[in-house]
CSV table of C-alpha atoms and ligand atoms in Angstrom, one decimal:
chain,number,residue,atom,x,y,z
Z,27,UNK,CA,13.0,-28.9,7.7
Z,28,UNK,CA,12.9,-25.1,7.3
Z,29,UNK,CA,9.4,-24.2,8.5
Z,30,UNK,CA,8.1,-20.8,7.3
Z,31,UNK,CA,6.5,-18.0,9.3
Z,32,UNK,CA,2.9,-19.0,8.6
Z,33,UNK,CA,1.6,-15.6,9.5
Z,34,UNK,CA,2.8,-14.6,6.0
Z,35,UNK,CA,0.1,-16.9,4.6
Z,36,UNK,CA,-2.6,-14.8,6.2
Z,37,UNK,CA,-1.5,-11.8,4.0
Z,38,UNK,CA,-3.9,-10.6,1.3
Z,39,UNK,CA,-2.7,-10.9,-2.4
Z,40,UNK,CA,0.4,-8.8,-3.1
Z,41,UNK,CA,1.4,-5.5,-1.5
Z,42,UNK,CA,-0.8,-2.8,-2.9
Z,43,UNK,CA,1.6,-0.7,-5.0
Z,44,UNK,CA,3.5,-3.6,-6.7
Z,45,UNK,CA,0.1,-5.1,-7.5
Z,46,UNK,CA,-1.0,-1.9,-9.2
Z,47,UNK,CA,2.4,-1.8,-11.0
Z,48,UNK,CA,1.8,-5.3,-12.3
Z,49,UNK,CA,-1.7,-4.4,-13.7
Z,50,UNK,CA,-0.4,-1.3,-15.3
Z,51,UNK,CA,2.5,-3.1,-17.0
Z,52,UNK,CA,0.1,-5.7,-18.3
Z,53,UNK,CA,-2.2,-3.0,-19.7
Z,54,UNK,CA,0.8,-1.1,-21.3
Z,55,UNK,CA,2.0,-4.3,-22.9
Z,56,UNK,CA,-1.5,-4.8,-24.5
Z,57,UNK,CA,-1.9,-1.2,-25.4
Z,58,UNK,CA,1.5,0.1,-26.5
Z,59,UNK,CA,0.1,3.3,-28.0
Z,60,UNK,CA,-1.6,4.4,-24.8
Z,61,UNK,CA,-0.1,7.4,-23.1
Z,62,UNK,CA,-0.4,6.4,-19.5
Z,63,UNK,CA,-0.4,9.1,-16.8
Z,64,UNK,CA,0.6,7.7,-13.4
Z,65,UNK,CA,-1.0,9.3,-10.4
Z,66,UNK,CA,-1.0,6.1,-8.4
Z,67,UNK,CA,1.9,5.6,-6.0
Z,68,UNK,CA,3.0,8.8,-4.3
Z,69,UNK,CA,6.4,9.1,-5.9
Z,70,UNK,CA,8.0,12.5,-6.5
Z,71,UNK,CA,9.0,13.6,-10.0
Z,72,UNK,CA,10.8,16.9,-9.5
Z,73,UNK,CA,14.6,16.7,-9.3
Z,74,UNK,CA,16.5,17.3,-6.0
Z,75,UNK,CA,17.0,21.1,-5.7
Z,76,UNK,CA,20.5,22.5,-6.3
Z,77,UNK,CA,21.4,23.3,-2.6
Z,78,UNK,CA,20.6,19.6,-1.7
Z,79,UNK,CA,22.6,18.2,-4.7
Z,80,UNK,CA,25.5,20.4,-3.8
Z,81,UNK,CA,25.6,19.1,-0.3
Z,82,UNK,CA,25.3,15.5,-1.6
Z,83,UNK,CA,28.3,16.1,-3.9
Z,84,UNK,CA,30.3,17.7,-1.2
Z,85,UNK,CA,29.6,14.8,1.0
Z,86,UNK,CA,30.8,12.4,-1.7
Z,87,UNK,CA,33.9,14.5,-2.3
Z,88,UNK,CA,34.8,14.2,1.4
Z,89,UNK,CA,34.7,10.4,1.0
Z,90,UNK,CA,37.2,10.7,-1.8
Z,91,UNK,CA,39.9,12.2,0.4
Z,92,UNK,CA,42.1,10.5,2.9
Z,93,UNK,CA,41.7,13.4,5.4
Z,94,UNK,CA,37.9,13.4,5.4
Z,95,UNK,CA,37.0,9.8,4.5
Z,96,UNK,CA,34.4,8.2,6.7
Z,97,UNK,CA,33.6,4.6,7.4
Z,98,UNK,CA,30.8,3.6,9.7
Z,99,UNK,CA,29.0,6.6,11.2
Z,100,UNK,CA,26.8,6.7,14.3
Z,101,UNK,CA,23.9,4.4,13.7
Z,102,UNK,CA,21.5,7.1,15.0
Z,103,UNK,CA,22.8,9.7,12.5
Z,104,UNK,CA,25.5,12.4,12.5
Z,105,UNK,CA,25.2,15.2,15.0
Z,106,UNK,CA,24.9,17.8,12.3
Z,107,UNK,CA,21.7,16.2,11.0
Z,108,UNK,CA,20.2,15.4,14.4
Z,109,UNK,CA,20.7,19.0,15.6
Z,110,UNK,CA,19.1,20.4,12.4
Z,111,UNK,CA,16.1,18.1,12.9
Z,112,UNK,CA,15.7,19.1,16.6
Z,113,UNK,CA,16.0,22.7,15.6
Z,114,UNK,CA,13.3,22.3,13.0
Z,115,UNK,CA,11.0,20.8,15.6
Z,116,UNK,CA,11.7,23.7,18.0
Z,117,UNK,CA,10.6,26.2,15.3
Z,118,UNK,CA,7.4,24.3,15.0
Z,119,UNK,CA,6.7,24.6,18.7
Z,120,UNK,CA,7.7,21.1,19.6
Z,121,UNK,CA,10.4,20.1,22.0
Z,122,UNK,CA,12.7,17.3,20.6
Z,123,UNK,CA,16.3,16.8,21.6
Z,124,UNK,CA,18.9,15.7,19.1
Z,125,UNK,CA,19.6,12.4,21.0
Z,126,UNK,CA,15.9,11.5,20.7
Z,127,UNK,CA,16.1,11.4,16.9
Z,128,UNK,CA,17.0,8.3,14.9
Z,129,UNK,CA,17.9,8.8,11.2
Z,130,UNK,CA,16.8,5.9,9.0
Z,131,UNK,CA,16.3,4.9,5.4
Z,132,UNK,CA,12.5,5.5,5.3
Z,133,UNK,CA,9.3,5.9,7.2
Z,134,UNK,CA,7.9,2.8,5.5
Z,135,UNK,CA,10.7,0.8,7.2
Z,136,UNK,CA,10.4,2.7,10.5
Z,137,UNK,CA,6.6,2.3,10.8
Z,138,UNK,CA,7.1,-1.4,9.8
Z,139,UNK,CA,9.8,-2.0,12.3
Z,140,UNK,CA,8.6,-0.2,15.4
Z,141,UNK,CA,6.2,-3.0,16.4
Z,142,UNK,CA,9.2,-5.2,17.2
Z,143,UNK,CA,9.8,-3.4,20.6
Z,144,UNK,CA,6.3,-4.1,21.8
Z,145,UNK,CA,4.8,-7.3,23.2
Z,146,UNK,CA,3.8,-10.0,20.8
Z,147,UNK,CA,0.3,-10.0,22.2
Z,148,UNK,CA,-0.1,-6.2,22.1
Z,149,UNK,CA,-3.6,-5.0,21.0
Z,150,UNK,CA,-3.3,-2.8,17.9
Z,151,UNK,CA,-5.7,-0.2,16.5
Z,152,UNK,CA,-5.5,1.2,13.0
Z,153,UNK,CA,-7.7,3.6,11.1
Z,154,UNK,CA,-9.7,2.4,8.2
Z,155,UNK,CA,-8.6,3.3,5.5
Z,156,UNK,CA,-5.0,2.8,6.5
Z,157,UNK,CA,-1.5,2.8,5.1
Z,158,UNK,CA,-1.2,-0.9,4.5
Z,159,UNK,CA,2.3,-1.3,6.1
Z,160,UNK,CA,1.0,-0.8,9.6
Z,161,UNK,CA,-1.4,-3.7,9.2
Z,162,UNK,CA,0.7,-6.1,7.2
Z,163,UNK,CA,3.7,-5.9,9.6
Z,164,UNK,CA,1.5,-6.7,12.5
Z,165,UNK,CA,0.1,-9.7,10.6
Z,166,UNK,CA,3.6,-10.9,9.8
Z,167,UNK,CA,4.4,-10.6,13.5
Z,168,UNK,CA,1.5,-12.8,14.4
Z,169,UNK,CA,-0.7,-10.2,16.2
Z,170,UNK,CA,-3.8,-11.1,14.1
Z,171,UNK,CA,-5.9,-14.0,13.1
Z,172,UNK,CA,-7.1,-14.5,9.5
Z,173,UNK,CA,-8.7,-11.9,7.3
Z,174,UNK,CA,-12.4,-11.9,6.7
Z,175,UNK,CA,-14.1,-11.4,3.3
Z,176,UNK,CA,-13.8,-7.6,3.6
Z,177,UNK,CA,-10.0,-8.0,4.3
Z,178,UNK,CA,-10.2,-7.1,8.0
Z,179,UNK,CA,-8.0,-9.2,10.2
Z,180,UNK,CA,-9.3,-10.8,13.4
Z,181,UNK,CA,-7.7,-9.3,16.5
Z,182,UNK,CA,-7.1,-5.8,15.0
Z,183,UNK,CA,-9.2,-2.9,16.1
Z,184,UNK,CA,-10.3,-0.8,13.1
Z,185,UNK,CA,-11.3,2.8,13.6
Z,186,UNK,CA,-13.5,4.0,10.6
Z,187,UNK,CA,-12.3,7.4,9.4
Z,188,UNK,CA,-14.8,8.3,6.8
Z,189,UNK,CA,-16.6,11.3,5.3
Z,190,UNK,CA,-19.4,10.6,7.8
Z,191,UNK,CA,-17.1,11.4,10.8
Z,192,UNK,CA,-15.1,14.1,9.0
Z,193,UNK,CA,-12.1,11.7,8.7
Z,194,UNK,CA,-11.4,12.2,12.4
Z,195,UNK,CA,-10.4,8.9,13.9
Z,196,UNK,CA,-12.7,7.9,16.8
Z,197,UNK,CA,-11.2,6.7,20.0
Z,198,UNK,CA,-11.2,2.9,20.4
Z,199,UNK,CA,-14.2,1.5,22.3
Z,200,UNK,CA,-12.3,-1.3,23.8
Z,201,UNK,CA,-8.7,-1.8,25.2
Z,202,UNK,CA,-5.9,-1.1,22.8
Z,203,UNK,CA,-2.2,-0.9,23.6
Z,204,UNK,CA,-0.9,0.7,20.4
Z,205,UNK,CA,-2.6,2.9,17.8
Z,206,UNK,CA,-1.2,4.1,14.4
Z,207,UNK,CA,-2.3,7.6,13.4
Z,208,UNK,CA,-1.3,9.3,10.2
Z,209,UNK,CA,-1.7,13.0,9.8
Z,210,UNK,CA,-1.8,14.4,7.1
Z,211,UNK,CA,-3.5,11.2,6.2
Z,212,UNK,CA,-2.5,8.8,3.6
Z,213,UNK,CA,-4.8,8.1,1.8
Z,214,UNK,CA,-7.6,10.5,2.7
Z,215,UNK,CA,-5.6,13.7,2.8
Z,216,UNK,CA,-7.3,14.7,6.0
Z,217,UNK,CA,-5.4,16.5,8.8
Z,218,UNK,CA,-6.1,15.8,12.5
Z,219,UNK,CA,-7.0,19.0,14.4
Z,220,UNK,CA,-5.3,20.2,17.6
Z,221,UNK,CA,-8.5,19.2,19.6
Z,222,UNK,CA,-8.5,15.8,18.1
Z,223,UNK,CA,-4.8,15.2,19.0
Z,224,UNK,CA,-5.4,16.6,22.5
Z,225,UNK,CA,-8.2,13.9,22.9
Z,226,UNK,CA,-5.9,11.2,21.7
Z,227,UNK,CA,-3.0,12.2,24.0
Z,228,UNK,CA,-5.4,12.1,27.0
Z,229,UNK,CA,-6.8,8.7,25.9
Z,230,UNK,CA,-3.3,7.3,25.5
Z,231,UNK,CA,-2.3,8.6,29.0
Z,232,UNK,CA,-5.4,7.2,30.6
Z,233,UNK,CA,-4.9,3.8,28.9
Z,234,UNK,CA,-1.1,3.5,29.2
Z,235,UNK,CA,-1.1,3.2,25.4
Z,236,UNK,CA,1.4,4.4,22.8
Z,237,UNK,CA,0.5,6.5,19.8
Z,238,UNK,CA,2.6,5.8,16.7
Z,239,UNK,CA,2.2,9.1,14.9
Z,240,UNK,CA,3.1,9.1,11.2
Z,241,UNK,CA,3.8,12.7,10.1
Z,242,UNK,CA,5.5,11.9,6.9
Z,243,UNK,CA,3.4,14.5,5.0
Z,244,UNK,CA,3.5,17.3,7.6
Z,245,UNK,CA,5.4,19.6,5.2
Z,246,UNK,CA,2.3,19.7,3.0
Z,247,UNK,CA,0.1,21.4,5.6
Z,248,UNK,CA,-1.0,24.8,4.3
Z,249,UNK,CA,-3.6,26.0,6.8
Z,250,UNK,CA,-2.1,27.9,9.8
Z,251,UNK,CA,-3.0,26.4,13.1
Z,252,UNK,CA,-3.1,22.8,12.2
Z,253,UNK,CA,-0.6,20.7,14.1
Z,254,UNK,CA,2.5,19.5,12.2
Z,255,UNK,CA,3.8,17.4,15.1
Z,256,UNK,CA,2.0,15.5,17.9
Z,257,UNK,CA,4.7,17.0,20.2
Z,258,UNK,CA,2.9,20.4,19.9
Z,259,UNK,CA,0.4,18.9,22.2
Z,260,UNK,CA,1.2,19.0,26.0
Z,261,UNK,CA,1.9,15.6,27.4
Z,262,UNK,CA,2.5,14.0,24.0
Z,263,UNK,CA,6.2,13.3,24.8
Z,264,UNK,CA,5.0,10.7,27.4
Z,265,UNK,CA,2.7,8.8,24.9
Z,266,UNK,CA,3.9,9.2,21.3
Z,267,UNK,CA,6.5,8.1,18.8
Z,268,UNK,CA,6.7,10.3,15.7
Z,269,UNK,CA,7.8,9.3,12.2
Z,270,UNK,CA,8.9,11.8,9.6
Z,271,UNK,CA,10.4,11.5,6.1
Z,272,UNK,CA,12.3,13.5,3.6
Z,273,UNK,CA,10.9,11.3,0.8
Z,274,UNK,CA,8.0,13.4,-0.2
Z,275,UNK,CA,9.1,16.6,1.7
Z,276,UNK,CA,12.4,16.9,-0.2
Z,277,UNK,CA,12.3,14.5,-3.1
Z,278,UNK,CA,14.2,11.6,-1.3
Z,279,UNK,CA,12.0,8.7,-2.4
Z,280,UNK,CA,15.0,7.2,-4.3
Z,281,UNK,CA,17.7,8.8,-2.2
Z,282,UNK,CA,16.2,7.5,1.1
Z,283,UNK,CA,16.3,9.4,4.4
Z,284,UNK,CA,13.7,9.6,7.2
Z,285,UNK,CA,13.7,9.9,11.0
Z,286,UNK,CA,11.9,8.8,14.0
Z,287,UNK,CA,11.6,10.5,17.4
Z,288,UNK,CA,11.4,8.5,20.6
Z,289,UNK,CA,11.2,10.9,23.6
Z,290,UNK,CA,13.1,10.0,26.7
Z,291,UNK,CA,9.9,10.3,28.8
Z,292,UNK,CA,8.1,7.7,26.8
Z,293,UNK,CA,7.6,4.4,28.7
Z,294,UNK,CA,6.3,0.9,28.0
Z,295,UNK,CA,5.7,-1.8,30.6
Z,296,UNK,CA,7.4,-5.1,31.3
Z,297,UNK,CA,5.8,-8.4,32.3
Z,298,UNK,CA,5.8,-7.3,36.0
Z,299,UNK,CA,4.2,-3.9,35.1
Z,300,UNK,CA,7.4,-2.0,35.7
Z,301,UNK,CA,8.0,1.0,33.4
Z,302,UNK,CA,10.7,0.7,30.7
Z,303,UNK,CA,11.9,3.6,28.6
Z,304,UNK,CA,11.2,2.9,25.0
Z,305,UNK,CA,14.1,5.1,23.9
Z,306,UNK,CA,16.6,2.5,25.1
Z,307,UNK,CA,14.7,-0.3,23.5
Z,308,UNK,CA,14.5,1.4,20.1
Z,309,UNK,CA,18.2,2.4,20.4
Z,310,UNK,CA,19.1,-1.3,21.0
Z,311,UNK,CA,17.0,-2.4,18.0
Z,312,UNK,CA,18.3,0.3,15.7
Z,313,UNK,CA,22.0,-0.2,16.6
Z,314,UNK,CA,21.6,-4.0,16.2
Z,315,UNK,CA,19.8,-4.1,12.9
Z,316,UNK,CA,20.9,-0.9,11.2
Z,317,UNK,CA,24.3,0.7,10.4
Z,318,UNK,CA,23.1,4.2,9.6
Z,319,UNK,CA,22.3,6.2,6.5
Z,320,UNK,CA,25.3,7.0,4.2
Z,321,UNK,CA,27.3,10.2,4.9
Z,322,UNK,CA,26.6,12.0,1.7
Z,323,UNK,CA,22.8,11.4,2.0
Z,324,UNK,CA,22.9,12.8,5.6
Z,325,UNK,CA,24.8,15.8,4.3
Z,326,UNK,CA,22.1,16.3,1.7
Z,327,UNK,CA,19.4,15.8,4.3
Z,328,UNK,CA,20.9,18.5,6.5
Z,329,UNK,CA,20.8,20.9,3.6
Z,330,UNK,CA,17.0,20.5,3.5
Z,331,UNK,CA,17.0,22.4,6.8
Z,332,UNK,CA,19.3,25.2,5.6
Z,333,UNK,CA,17.7,28.5,4.5
Z,334,UNK,CA,18.4,27.8,0.8
Z,335,UNK,CA,17.3,24.2,1.1
Z,336,UNK,CA,14.1,25.2,2.8
Z,337,UNK,CA,13.2,27.7,0.1
Z,338,UNK,CA,13.9,25.2,-2.7
Z,339,UNK,CA,12.0,22.4,-1.0
Z,340,UNK,CA,9.1,24.7,-0.4
Z,341,UNK,CA,9.0,25.6,-4.1
Z,342,UNK,CA,8.7,21.9,-5.0
Z,343,UNK,CA,6.0,21.3,-2.4
Z,344,UNK,CA,4.1,24.4,-3.7
Z,345,UNK,CA,4.2,22.8,-7.2
Z,346,UNK,CA,2.7,19.5,-5.9
Z,347,UNK,CA,0.1,21.4,-3.9
Z,348,UNK,CA,-0.9,23.3,-7.1
Z,349,UNK,CA,-1.4,20.0,-8.8
Z,350,UNK,CA,-3.6,18.9,-5.8
Z,351,UNK,CA,-5.6,22.0,-6.4
Z,352,UNK,CA,-6.0,21.3,-10.1
Z,353,UNK,CA,-7.2,17.8,-9.3
Z,354,UNK,CA,-9.6,18.9,-6.6
Z,355,UNK,CA,-11.1,21.7,-8.6
Z,356,UNK,CA,-11.1,19.9,-11.9
Z,357,UNK,CA,-12.8,16.8,-10.5
Z,358,UNK,CA,-15.3,18.8,-8.5
Z,359,UNK,CA,-16.3,20.6,-11.7
Z,360,UNK,CA,-16.7,17.2,-13.4
Z,361,UNK,CA,-19.2,16.3,-10.7
Z,362,UNK,CA,-17.0,14.2,-8.3
Z,363,UNK,CA,-17.2,14.4,-4.5
Z,364,UNK,CA,-13.6,15.0,-3.5
Z,365,UNK,CA,-11.8,15.2,-0.1
Z,366,UNK,CA,-8.2,16.0,0.9
Z,367,UNK,CA,-5.7,17.8,-1.4
Z,368,UNK,CA,-5.7,21.0,0.7
Z,369,UNK,CA,-3.1,20.1,3.3
Z,370,UNK,CA,-1.8,16.8,1.7
Z,371,UNK,CA,-0.7,15.6,-1.7
Z,372,UNK,CA,-3.5,13.1,-2.0
Z,373,UNK,CA,-7.0,13.7,-3.3
Z,374,UNK,CA,-9.6,11.1,-2.1
Z,375,UNK,CA,-12.6,10.9,-4.3
Z,376,UNK,CA,-15.9,9.0,-4.2
Z,377,UNK,CA,-16.2,6.6,-7.1
Z,378,UNK,CA,-19.2,7.5,-9.2
Z,379,UNK,CA,-21.9,5.2,-10.5
Z,380,UNK,CA,-21.8,2.6,-7.7
Z,381,UNK,CA,-18.6,1.0,-9.0
Z,382,UNK,CA,-16.1,-0.7,-6.7
Z,383,UNK,CA,-12.7,0.9,-6.3
Z,384,UNK,CA,-11.0,-1.7,-8.5
Z,385,UNK,CA,-13.7,-1.5,-11.2
Z,386,UNK,CA,-13.1,2.3,-11.3
Z,387,UNK,CA,-9.3,1.6,-11.4
Z,388,UNK,CA,-9.8,-0.6,-14.5
Z,389,UNK,CA,-12.2,1.9,-16.1
Z,390,UNK,CA,-9.9,4.9,-15.5
Z,391,UNK,CA,-6.9,3.0,-16.9
Z,392,UNK,CA,-8.8,1.6,-19.8
Z,393,UNK,CA,-10.7,4.7,-20.9
Z,394,UNK,CA,-8.6,7.6,-19.7
Z,395,UNK,CA,-5.2,5.9,-19.4
Z,396,UNK,CA,-4.8,7.3,-16.0
Z,397,UNK,CA,-3.5,5.3,-13.0
Z,398,UNK,CA,-4.7,5.9,-9.5
Z,399,UNK,CA,-5.0,3.8,-6.3
Z,400,UNK,CA,-8.2,1.9,-5.4
Z,401,UNK,CA,-9.4,3.0,-2.0
Z,402,UNK,CA,-10.3,-0.5,-1.1
Z,403,UNK,CA,-6.5,-1.3,-1.1
Z,404,UNK,CA,-6.3,0.8,2.1
Z,405,UNK,CA,-9.1,-1.0,3.9
Z,406,UNK,CA,-12.8,-1.9,3.7
Z,407,UNK,CA,-13.9,1.7,4.5
Z,408,UNK,CA,-12.0,2.7,1.4
Z,409,UNK,CA,-14.2,0.6,-0.8
Z,410,UNK,CA,-16.0,2.9,-3.3
Z,411,UNK,CA,-13.2,5.5,-3.0
Z,412,UNK,CA,-10.2,6.2,-5.0
Z,413,UNK,CA,-6.9,8.1,-4.4
Z,414,UNK,CA,-5.2,10.4,-6.9
Z,415,UNK,CA,-1.7,11.5,-6.1
Z,416,UNK,CA,-0.5,15.1,-6.8
Z,417,UNK,CA,3.0,13.9,-7.4
Z,418,UNK,CA,3.4,14.5,-11.1
Z,419,UNK,CA,4.4,17.0,-13.7
Z,420,UNK,CA,1.8,19.8,-13.9
Z,421,UNK,CA,1.2,19.2,-17.6
Z,422,UNK,CA,0.4,15.5,-16.9
Z,423,UNK,CA,-1.9,16.4,-14.1
Z,424,UNK,CA,-3.8,18.9,-16.3
Z,425,UNK,CA,-4.1,16.3,-19.0
Z,426,UNK,CA,-5.2,13.6,-16.6
Z,427,UNK,CA,-7.9,15.9,-15.1
Z,428,UNK,CA,-9.1,16.9,-18.6
Z,429,UNK,CA,-9.3,13.2,-19.7
Z,430,UNK,CA,-11.3,12.2,-16.6
Z,431,UNK,CA,-13.7,15.1,-17.1
Z,432,UNK,CA,-14.2,14.3,-20.8
Z,433,UNK,CA,-14.3,10.5,-20.6
Z,434,UNK,CA,-15.6,9.7,-17.1
Z,435,UNK,CA,-17.6,12.7,-15.8
Z,436,UNK,CA,-19.4,11.9,-12.6
Z,437,UNK,CA,-22.8,13.2,-13.6
B,506,MLT,C1,2.0,5.9,-1.3
B,506,MLT,O1,1.7,6.1,-2.5
B,506,MLT,O2,1.1,5.7,-0.4
B,506,MLT,C2,3.4,6.0,-0.8
B,506,MLT,O3,4.2,6.4,-1.8
B,506,MLT,C3,3.8,4.6,-0.4
B,506,MLT,C4,5.0,4.8,0.5
B,506,MLT,O4,5.4,5.9,0.9
B,506,MLT,O5,5.5,3.7,0.9
């Protein structure tokens, strides 16, 4: 008898974004004339810039010739990409060695998989609201009990990050072994300050805990002085794993390429309390379960760090951040209380009129034909909030803001 992993039965409904997709498809089927504008899932729309496409094509051409053909590559990534990534970290004031970088097919997968190298009974903390992958993968792994009526799982520590505390995650009040932090934050768009990260690094050291730091949106930080990497903080190499992605940074959501940094100094503990380097554990996991990102994609990824690639990627990010500004300012003028959107491609708004997040989702879709993401999908502290993504064509963003202001003003 093939018995299932019953932890899956604890999971709430469907995963957030497919669930939204399902509802939007149903609405579109019933309202074929509606011109729907999608600002829900954070998916890029601008094409890959020319220097990156040229590198992708050149990589493919190499595979077409006997002299330059490649089969399996190093699971961790080719040296040319690892060195480019480490060089980029150095420029940002963070020390990362090429052999501490592991190239992968996405930060969703990396942040989902990382929990495998930690004990099954590890105590986990997440912020609330939170990127759902961190929670669901720990539910699947059996680290939680059942969910309560608000969707919170027994056994997880939730750290409310709300407008009331300036979206700065508070330190856990009780013992925790692993904490997931995301900055710039998905969904709130808030960025953790240097002081806040210093506090977290000191906490992790004092508690022999590990910080799982998701920096997938670091390239969207505009304000000088805000940390792009947790490794800008002294001591962070001993307590943190960092995740980064080219998905939103460089338009790779379909192409797939991301990376994770596991510093050599970072240690976990075995059953006897002896220190064990996490780098070796992750290397073992990665080389057992993953065969590396394809060569042309890694060539394209390396081009992101070239002078031409950087300029082109920067132009696309500028365009998305201009969208974020349009959303922020347009909705503020329409009476909405908005957060984020200054150093992140997400705008987090308070739902007007006492509606729930999903009620607002339906109203926005039905009356303005605009798709967003209900805040409650990111956790109970997200109830009454709503996320709009700045990943769209400018003309669509302008139209979406105009429709919301006209049909659903917040005053
Ligand atoms: C989001 O909209 O939150 C992201 O696109 C989802 C993801 O990156 O997996």
